[in-house]
PDB file of C-alpha atoms in Angstrom:
ATOM      1  CA  UNK A   1      82.910 116.166 165.278  1.00  0.00           C
ATOM      2  CA  UNK A   2      85.430 118.599 163.750  1.00  0.00           C
ATOM      3  CA  UNK A   3      84.457 119.803 160.292  1.00  0.00           C
ATOM      4  CA  UNK A   4      86.343 118.308 157.357  1.00  0.00           C
ATOM      5  CA  UNK A   5      88.430 120.558 155.147  1.00  0.00           C
ATOM      6  CA  UNK A   6      87.815 120.176 151.420  1.00  0.00           C
ATOM      7  CA  UNK A   7      89.289 120.984 148.054  1.00  0.00           C
ATOM      8  CA  UNK A   8      86.588 122.687 145.979  1.00  0.00           C
ATOM      9  CA  UNK A   9      86.447 122.770 142.181  1.00  0.00           C
ATOM     10  CA  UNK A  10      83.799 125.426 141.426  1.00  0.00           C
ATOM     11  CA  UNK A  11      81.115 125.140 138.768  1.00  0.00           C
ATOM     12  CA  UNK A  12      82.075 126.978 135.588  1.00  0.00           C
ATOM     13  CA  UNK A  13      78.447 127.947 134.878  1.00  0.00           C
ATOM     14  CA  UNK A  14      75.528 128.666 137.225  1.00  0.00           C
ATOM     15  CA  UNK A  15      75.905 126.262 140.145  1.00  0.00           C
ATOM     16  CA  UNK A  16      72.880 123.964 140.378  1.00  0.00           C
ATOM     17  CA  UNK A  17      74.310 120.605 141.527  1.00  0.00           C
ATOM     18  CA  UNK A  18      77.135 119.285 143.729  1.00  0.00           C
ATOM     19  CA  UNK A  19      79.241 116.142 143.648  1.00  0.00           C
ATOM     20  CA  UNK A  20      81.086 115.063 146.799  1.00  0.00           C
ATOM     21  CA  UNK A  21      83.952 112.650 146.094  1.00  0.00           C
ATOM     22  CA  UNK A  22      85.907 110.837 148.822  1.00  0.00           C
ATOM     23  CA  UNK A  23      89.532 109.863 148.190  1.00  0.00           C
ATOM     24  CA  UNK A  24      91.207 106.587 149.066  1.00  0.00           C
ATOM     25  CA  UNK A  25      93.556 105.703 151.915  1.00  0.00           C
ATOM     26  CA  UNK A  26      96.652 107.907 152.061  1.00  0.00           C
ATOM     27  CA  UNK A  27      95.407 110.306 149.408  1.00  0.00           C
ATOM     28  CA  UNK A  28      93.770 113.740 149.668  1.00  0.00           C
ATOM     29  CA  UNK A  29      91.009 115.695 147.991  1.00  0.00           C
ATOM     30  CA  UNK A  30      93.633 117.307 145.758  1.00  0.00           C
ATOM     31  CA  UNK A  31      94.373 113.888 144.275  1.00  0.00           C
ATOM     32  CA  UNK A  32      90.969 113.848 142.555  1.00  0.00           C
ATOM     33  CA  UNK A  33      90.861 117.513 141.547  1.00  0.00           C
ATOM     34  CA  UNK A  34      92.260 116.728 138.052  1.00  0.00           C
ATOM     35  CA  UNK A  35      89.347 114.333 137.452  1.00  0.00           C
ATOM     36  CA  UNK A  36      86.841 116.963 138.572  1.00  0.00           C
ATOM     37  CA  UNK A  37      88.445 119.492 136.223  1.00  0.00           C
ATOM     38  CA  UNK A  38      88.434 116.914 133.410  1.00  0.00           C
ATOM     39  CA  UNK A  39      84.673 116.447 133.791  1.00  0.00           C
ATOM     40  CA  UNK A  40      83.844 120.132 134.286  1.00  0.00           C
ATOM     41  CA  UNK A  41      83.353 120.845 130.546  1.00  0.00           C
ATOM     42  CA  UNK A  42      80.520 118.288 130.336  1.00  0.00           C
ATOM     43  CA  UNK A  43      79.166 119.240 133.794  1.00  0.00           C
ATOM     44  CA  UNK A  44      79.696 123.036 133.934  1.00  0.00           C
ATOM     45  CA  UNK A  45      76.857 123.525 136.465  1.00  0.00           C
ATOM     46  CA  UNK A  46      78.388 121.078 138.975  1.00  0.00           C
ATOM     47  CA  UNK A  47      80.545 122.072 141.941  1.00  0.00           C
ATOM     48  CA  UNK A  48      82.933 119.391 143.167  1.00  0.00           C
ATOM     49  CA  UNK A  49      83.660 119.060 146.891  1.00  0.00           C
ATOM     50  CA  UNK A  50      86.655 116.817 147.614  1.00  0.00           C
ATOM     51  CA  UNK A  51      86.980 116.346 151.402  1.00  0.00           C
ATOM     52  CA  UNK A  52      90.246 115.467 153.123  1.00  0.00           C
ATOM     53  CA  UNK A  53      90.040 112.508 155.481  1.00  0.00           C
ATOM     54  CA  UNK A  54      91.437 112.916 159.018  1.00  0.00           C
ATOM     55  CA  UNK A  55      94.958 111.636 159.682  1.00  0.00           C
ATOM     56  CA  UNK A  56      94.875 108.518 161.860  1.00  0.00           C
ATOM     57  CA  UNK A  57      97.040 105.448 162.625  1.00  0.00           C
ATOM     58  CA  UNK A  58      96.395 102.700 160.060  1.00  0.00           C
ATOM     59  CA  UNK A  59      97.078  99.112 161.117  1.00  0.00           C
ATOM     60  CA  UNK A  60      97.937  97.783 157.629  1.00  0.00           C
ATOM     61  CA  UNK A  61     100.372 100.716 157.341  1.00  0.00           C
ATOM     62  CA  UNK A  62     102.337  99.371 160.351  1.00  0.00           C
ATOM     63  CA  UNK A  63     100.361 101.758 162.541  1.00  0.00           C
ATOM     64  CA  UNK A  64     101.819 104.822 160.856  1.00  0.00           C
ATOM     65  CA  UNK A  65      99.394 107.772 160.615  1.00  0.00           C
ATOM     66  CA  UNK A  66      98.046 108.769 157.215  1.00  0.00           C
ATOM     67  CA  UNK A  67      94.810 110.234 155.823  1.00  0.00           C
ATOM     68  CA  UNK A  68      92.073 107.643 156.217  1.00  0.00           C
ATOM     69  CA  UNK A  69      88.332 107.493 156.731  1.00  0.00           C
ATOM     70  CA  UNK A  70      88.792 104.646 159.240  1.00  0.00           C
ATOM     71  CA  UNK A  71      91.432 102.155 160.379  1.00  0.00           C
ATOM     72  CA  UNK A  72      92.024  99.063 158.240  1.00  0.00           C
ATOM     73  CA  UNK A  73      93.094  95.855 159.960  1.00  0.00           C
ATOM     74  CA  UNK A  74      93.138  93.676 156.842  1.00  0.00           C
ATOM     75  CA  UNK A  75      92.685  94.135 153.093  1.00  0.00           C
ATOM     76  CA  UNK A  76      90.379  91.146 152.797  1.00  0.00           C
ATOM     77  CA  UNK A  77      86.832  90.270 153.913  1.00  0.00           C
ATOM     78  CA  UNK A  78      86.518  89.145 157.503  1.00  0.00           C
ATOM     79  CA  UNK A  79      89.170  91.409 159.010  1.00  0.00           C
ATOM     80  CA  UNK A  80      88.256  93.243 162.214  1.00  0.00           C
ATOM     81  CA  UNK A  81      86.391  96.369 161.218  1.00  0.00           C
ATOM     82  CA  UNK A  82      86.673  99.892 162.646  1.00  0.00           C
ATOM     83  CA  UNK A  83      82.955 100.530 163.093  1.00  0.00           C
ATOM     84  CA  UNK A  84      83.624 103.513 165.374  1.00  0.00           C
ATOM     85  CA  UNK A  85      85.877 105.177 162.806  1.00  0.00           C
ATOM     86  CA  UNK A  86      83.368 104.485 160.036  1.00  0.00           C
ATOM     87  CA  UNK A  87      80.545 105.989 162.096  1.00  0.00           C
ATOM     88  CA  UNK A  88      82.617 109.072 162.916  1.00  0.00           C
ATOM     89  CA  UNK A  89      83.504 109.667 159.253  1.00  0.00           C
ATOM     90  CA  UNK A  90      79.884 109.063 158.245  1.00  0.00           C
ATOM     91  CA  UNK A  91      78.898 111.864 160.639  1.00  0.00           C
ATOM     92  CA  UNK A  92      81.535 114.225 159.210  1.00  0.00           C
ATOM     93  CA  UNK A  93      80.569 113.534 155.589  1.00  0.00           C
ATOM     94  CA  UNK A  94      76.887 113.887 156.505  1.00  0.00           C
ATOM     95  CA  UNK A  95      77.668 117.281 158.046  1.00  0.00           C
ATOM     96  CA  UNK A  96      79.179 118.489 154.752  1.00  0.00           C
ATOM     97  CA  UNK A  97      76.154 117.279 152.805  1.00  0.00           C
ATOM     98  CA  UNK A  98      73.756 118.907 155.269  1.00  0.00           C
ATOM     99  CA  UNK A  99      75.638 122.201 154.961  1.00  0.00           C
ATOM    100  CA  UNK A 100      75.376 122.076 151.169  1.00  0.00           C
ATOM    101  CA  UNK A 101      71.632 121.532 151.422  1.00  0.00           C
ATOM    102  CA  UNK A 102      71.306 124.466 153.831  1.00  0.00           C
ATOM    103  CA  UNK A 103      73.273 126.577 151.329  1.00  0.00           C
ATOM    104  CA  UNK A 104      70.559 125.997 148.725  1.00  0.00           C
ATOM    105  CA  UNK A 105      71.437 122.836 146.762  1.00  0.00           C
ATOM    106  CA  UNK A 106      68.634 120.283 147.299  1.00  0.00           C
ATOM    107  CA  UNK A 107      69.498 116.684 148.133  1.00  0.00           C
ATOM    108  CA  UNK A 108      68.132 115.504 144.781  1.00  0.00           C
ATOM    109  CA  UNK A 109      70.859 117.586 143.098  1.00  0.00           C
ATOM    110  CA  UNK A 110      73.673 116.000 145.119  1.00  0.00           C
ATOM    111  CA  UNK A 111      75.720 112.894 144.276  1.00  0.00           C
ATOM    112  CA  UNK A 112      78.221 111.212 146.614  1.00  0.00           C
ATOM    113  CA  UNK A 113      81.083 109.108 145.278  1.00  0.00           C
ATOM    114  CA  UNK A 114      84.464 107.766 146.224  1.00  0.00           C
ATOM    115  CA  UNK A 115      87.450 105.606 145.392  1.00  0.00           C
ATOM    116  CA  UNK A 116      88.583 102.550 147.411  1.00  0.00           C
ATOM    117  CA  UNK A 117      88.171 103.473 151.115  1.00  0.00           C
ATOM    118  CA  UNK A 118      86.218 106.547 149.983  1.00  0.00           C
ATOM    119  CA  UNK A 119      83.995 104.233 147.919  1.00  0.00           C
ATOM    120  CA  UNK A 120      83.469 102.088 151.009  1.00  0.00           C
ATOM    121  CA  UNK A 121      82.268 105.194 152.861  1.00  0.00           C
ATOM    122  CA  UNK A 122      79.960 105.984 149.933  1.00  0.00           C
ATOM    123  CA  UNK A 123      78.462 102.504 150.226  1.00  0.00           C
ATOM    124  CA  UNK A 124      77.948 103.077 153.955  1.00  0.00           C
ATOM    125  CA  UNK A 125      76.117 106.320 153.179  1.00  0.00           C
ATOM    126  CA  UNK A 126      74.012 104.527 150.548  1.00  0.00           C
ATOM    127  CA  UNK A 127      72.894 102.080 153.223  1.00  0.00           C
ATOM    128  CA  UNK A 128      72.841 104.302 156.311  1.00  0.00           C
ATOM    129  CA  UNK A 129      72.810 107.986 155.293  1.00  0.00           C
ATOM    130  CA  UNK A 130      70.102 110.356 156.498  1.00  0.00           C
ATOM    131  CA  UNK A 131      69.607 112.449 153.333  1.00  0.00           C
ATOM    132  CA  UNK A 132      68.072 110.973 150.187  1.00  0.00           C
ATOM    133  CA  UNK A 133      70.646 111.883 147.546  1.00  0.00           C
ATOM    134  CA  UNK A 134      70.284 111.722 143.776  1.00  0.00           C
ATOM    135  CA  UNK A 135      72.925 109.025 143.450  1.00  0.00           C
ATOM    136  CA  UNK A 136      76.160 107.350 144.525  1.00  0.00           C
ATOM    137  CA  UNK A 137      79.337 106.201 142.776  1.00  0.00           C
ATOM    138  CA  UNK A 138      81.670 103.479 144.058  1.00  0.00           C
ATOM    139  CA  UNK A 139      85.033 103.021 142.321  1.00  0.00           C
ATOM    140  CA  UNK A 140      87.073 100.006 143.489  1.00  0.00           C
ATOM    141  CA  UNK A 141      85.046  99.840 146.690  1.00  0.00           C
ATOM    142  CA  UNK A 142      83.621  97.294 149.107  1.00  0.00           C
ATOM    143  CA  UNK A 143      81.187  96.939 152.007  1.00  0.00           C
ATOM    144  CA  UNK A 144      83.322  97.673 155.110  1.00  0.00           C
ATOM    145  CA  UNK A 145      80.820  96.549 157.761  1.00  0.00           C
ATOM    146  CA  UNK A 146      79.661  93.099 158.857  1.00  0.00           C
ATOM    147  CA  UNK A 147      76.013  92.115 158.652  1.00  0.00           C
ATOM    148  CA  UNK A 148      75.708  92.666 162.426  1.00  0.00           C
ATOM    149  CA  UNK A 149      76.679  96.328 162.189  1.00  0.00           C
ATOM    150  CA  UNK A 150      74.670  96.890 159.018  1.00  0.00           C
ATOM    151  CA  UNK A 151      71.565  95.601 160.776  1.00  0.00           C
ATOM    152  CA  UNK A 152      72.092  98.216 163.509  1.00  0.00           C
ATOM    153  CA  UNK A 153      72.812 101.141 161.153  1.00  0.00           C
ATOM    154  CA  UNK A 154      71.003 100.511 157.867  1.00  0.00           C
ATOM    155  CA  UNK A 155      67.879 102.362 156.754  1.00  0.00           C
ATOM    156  CA  UNK A 156      65.920 102.622 153.512  1.00  0.00           C
ATOM    157  CA  UNK A 157      66.378 106.361 152.828  1.00  0.00           C
ATOM    158  CA  UNK A 158      68.582 105.840 149.750  1.00  0.00           C
ATOM    159  CA  UNK A 159      67.200 102.470 148.688  1.00  0.00           C
ATOM    160  CA  UNK A 160      65.850 103.906 145.409  1.00  0.00           C
ATOM    161  CA  UNK A 161      68.669 106.383 144.729  1.00  0.00           C
ATOM    162  CA  UNK A 162      70.689 105.587 141.603  1.00  0.00           C
ATOM    163  CA  UNK A 163      74.074 103.933 142.116  1.00  0.00           C
ATOM    164  CA  UNK A 164      76.948 102.651 140.015  1.00  0.00           C
ATOM    165  CA  UNK A 165      79.784 100.342 141.143  1.00  0.00           C
ATOM    166  CA  UNK A 166      82.970  99.953 139.078  1.00  0.00           C
ATOM    167  CA  UNK A 167      85.984  97.683 139.605  1.00  0.00           C
ATOM    168  CA  UNK A 168      89.124  96.594 137.758  1.00  0.00           C
ATOM    169  CA  UNK A 169      89.528  92.848 137.335  1.00  0.00           C
ATOM    170  CA  UNK A 170      93.253  93.060 138.169  1.00  0.00           C
ATOM    171  CA  UNK A 171      92.856  95.051 141.401  1.00  0.00           C
ATOM    172  CA  UNK A 172      95.722  93.963 143.673  1.00  0.00           C
ATOM    173  CA  UNK A 173      94.490  95.886 146.757  1.00  0.00           C
ATOM    174  CA  UNK A 174      90.706  95.485 146.930  1.00  0.00           C
ATOM    175  CA  UNK A 175      90.256  92.139 145.192  1.00  0.00           C
ATOM    176  CA  UNK A 176      87.802  92.120 142.299  1.00  0.00           C
ATOM    177  CA  UNK A 177      85.900  89.234 143.904  1.00  0.00           C
ATOM    178  CA  UNK A 178      85.461  91.309 147.076  1.00  0.00           C
ATOM    179  CA  UNK A 179      84.056  94.208 145.068  1.00  0.00           C
ATOM    180  CA  UNK A 180      81.659  91.909 143.211  1.00  0.00           C
ATOM    181  CA  UNK A 181      80.559  90.223 146.459  1.00  0.00           C
ATOM    182  CA  UNK A 182      79.883  93.679 147.897  1.00  0.00           C
ATOM    183  CA  UNK A 183      77.725  94.513 144.877  1.00  0.00           C
ATOM    184  CA  UNK A 184      75.826  91.256 145.384  1.00  0.00           C
ATOM    185  CA  UNK A 185      75.309  92.204 149.039  1.00  0.00           C
ATOM    186  CA  UNK A 186      73.751  95.535 148.056  1.00  0.00           C
ATOM    187  CA  UNK A 187      71.436  93.754 145.624  1.00  0.00           C
ATOM    188  CA  UNK A 188      70.504  91.304 148.392  1.00  0.00           C
ATOM    189  CA  UNK A 189      69.656  94.258 150.656  1.00  0.00           C
ATOM    190  CA  UNK A 190      67.305  95.627 147.988  1.00  0.00           C
ATOM    191  CA  UNK A 191      69.445  98.590 146.879  1.00  0.00           C
ATOM    192  CA  UNK A 192      68.636 100.020 143.450  1.00  0.00           C
ATOM    193  CA  UNK A 193      71.889  99.741 141.515  1.00  0.00           C
ATOM    194  CA  UNK A 194      73.140  99.547 137.945  1.00  0.00           C
ATOM    195  CA  UNK A 195      74.793  96.338 136.694  1.00  0.00           C
ATOM    196  CA  UNK A 196      78.307  95.868 138.084  1.00  0.00           C
ATOM    197  CA  UNK A 197      80.892  97.443 135.768  1.00  0.00           C
ATOM    198  CA  UNK A 198      84.092  95.492 135.154  1.00  0.00           C
ATOM    199  CA  UNK A 199      87.178  97.116 133.613  1.00  0.00           C
ATOM    200  CA  UNK A 200      89.469  94.566 131.990  1.00  0.00           C
ATOM    201  CA  UNK A 201      93.138  94.880 132.875  1.00  0.00           C
ATOM    202  CA  UNK A 202      92.592  97.725 135.364  1.00  0.00           C
ATOM    203  CA  UNK A 203      94.424  97.479 138.692  1.00  0.00           C
ATOM    204  CA  UNK A 204      93.673  99.487 141.867  1.00  0.00           C
ATOM    205  CA  UNK A 205      93.309 102.722 139.972  1.00  0.00           C
ATOM    206  CA  UNK A 206      90.987 104.434 137.542  1.00  0.00           C
ATOM    207  CA  UNK A 207      91.040 104.698 133.741  1.00  0.00           C
ATOM    208  CA  UNK A 208      89.874 107.025 131.000  1.00  0.00           C
ATOM    209  CA  UNK A 209      87.053 104.602 130.184  1.00  0.00           C
ATOM    210  CA  UNK A 210      85.871 104.534 133.789  1.00  0.00           C
ATOM    211  CA  UNK A 211      85.996 108.334 134.076  1.00  0.00           C
ATOM    212  CA  UNK A 212      83.967 108.665 130.867  1.00  0.00           C
ATOM    213  CA  UNK A 213      81.380 106.296 132.335  1.00  0.00           C
ATOM    214  CA  UNK A 214      81.265 108.336 135.539  1.00  0.00           C
ATOM    215  CA  UNK A 215      80.764 111.499 133.498  1.00  0.00           C
ATOM    216  CA  UNK A 216      77.902 109.914 131.546  1.00  0.00           C
ATOM    217  CA  UNK A 217      76.290 108.684 134.779  1.00  0.00           C
ATOM    218  CA  UNK A 218      76.489 112.160 136.307  1.00  0.00           C
ATOM    219  CA  UNK A 219      75.268 113.928 133.173  1.00  0.00           C
ATOM    220  CA  UNK A 220      72.201 111.684 133.162  1.00  0.00           C
ATOM    221  CA  UNK A 221      71.516 112.201 136.877  1.00  0.00           C
ATOM    222  CA  UNK A 222      72.286 115.920 137.060  1.00  0.00           C
ATOM    223  CA  UNK A 223      71.186 117.489 133.732  1.00  0.00           C
TER     224      UNK A 223
END
């Protein structure tokens, strides 16, 4: 697989931990750089790696190409899934994580997170990834694979790794109920996870409150 290109926000102190954050459909790593810079003062030892998804045709975008981790047929549960695209992106993200470990940052000092489609990929890594990471963050995400594919791919490597899931109750893209059902699915699968965080009045976006919560989660995991 071709290597992903990333936007990097360097640590402002001695680098001892890394956060990978995956953007949503149609966005880029640069779109989340302001958030990384906002959190840098409370996490000066953390380097942020913000990968850019490959450009691909997206069915719900009338087939027009845009940055995406996989194709999306429908923005609701039960739509035909792009398991091949998900697997390919999982391999590319895993390659970045493996390279960071080889560069000297141990897996227990690495957190993976994402927003929307990037959060869905984070959930896939939480269930199927090869490296045991310190934690995962899902913002406005969902489980993008059916039980059949999860049974083929899932392992227990990150079963005990810390995880937080956040969702706005007025999300007009990834329905709140879908996010909550995805959380319930992870609990059913035995994943260690914090209580589901609901943000009142928040649509398919983030908020200052959510970002503060993410910062607190990371500060606790990566002191």
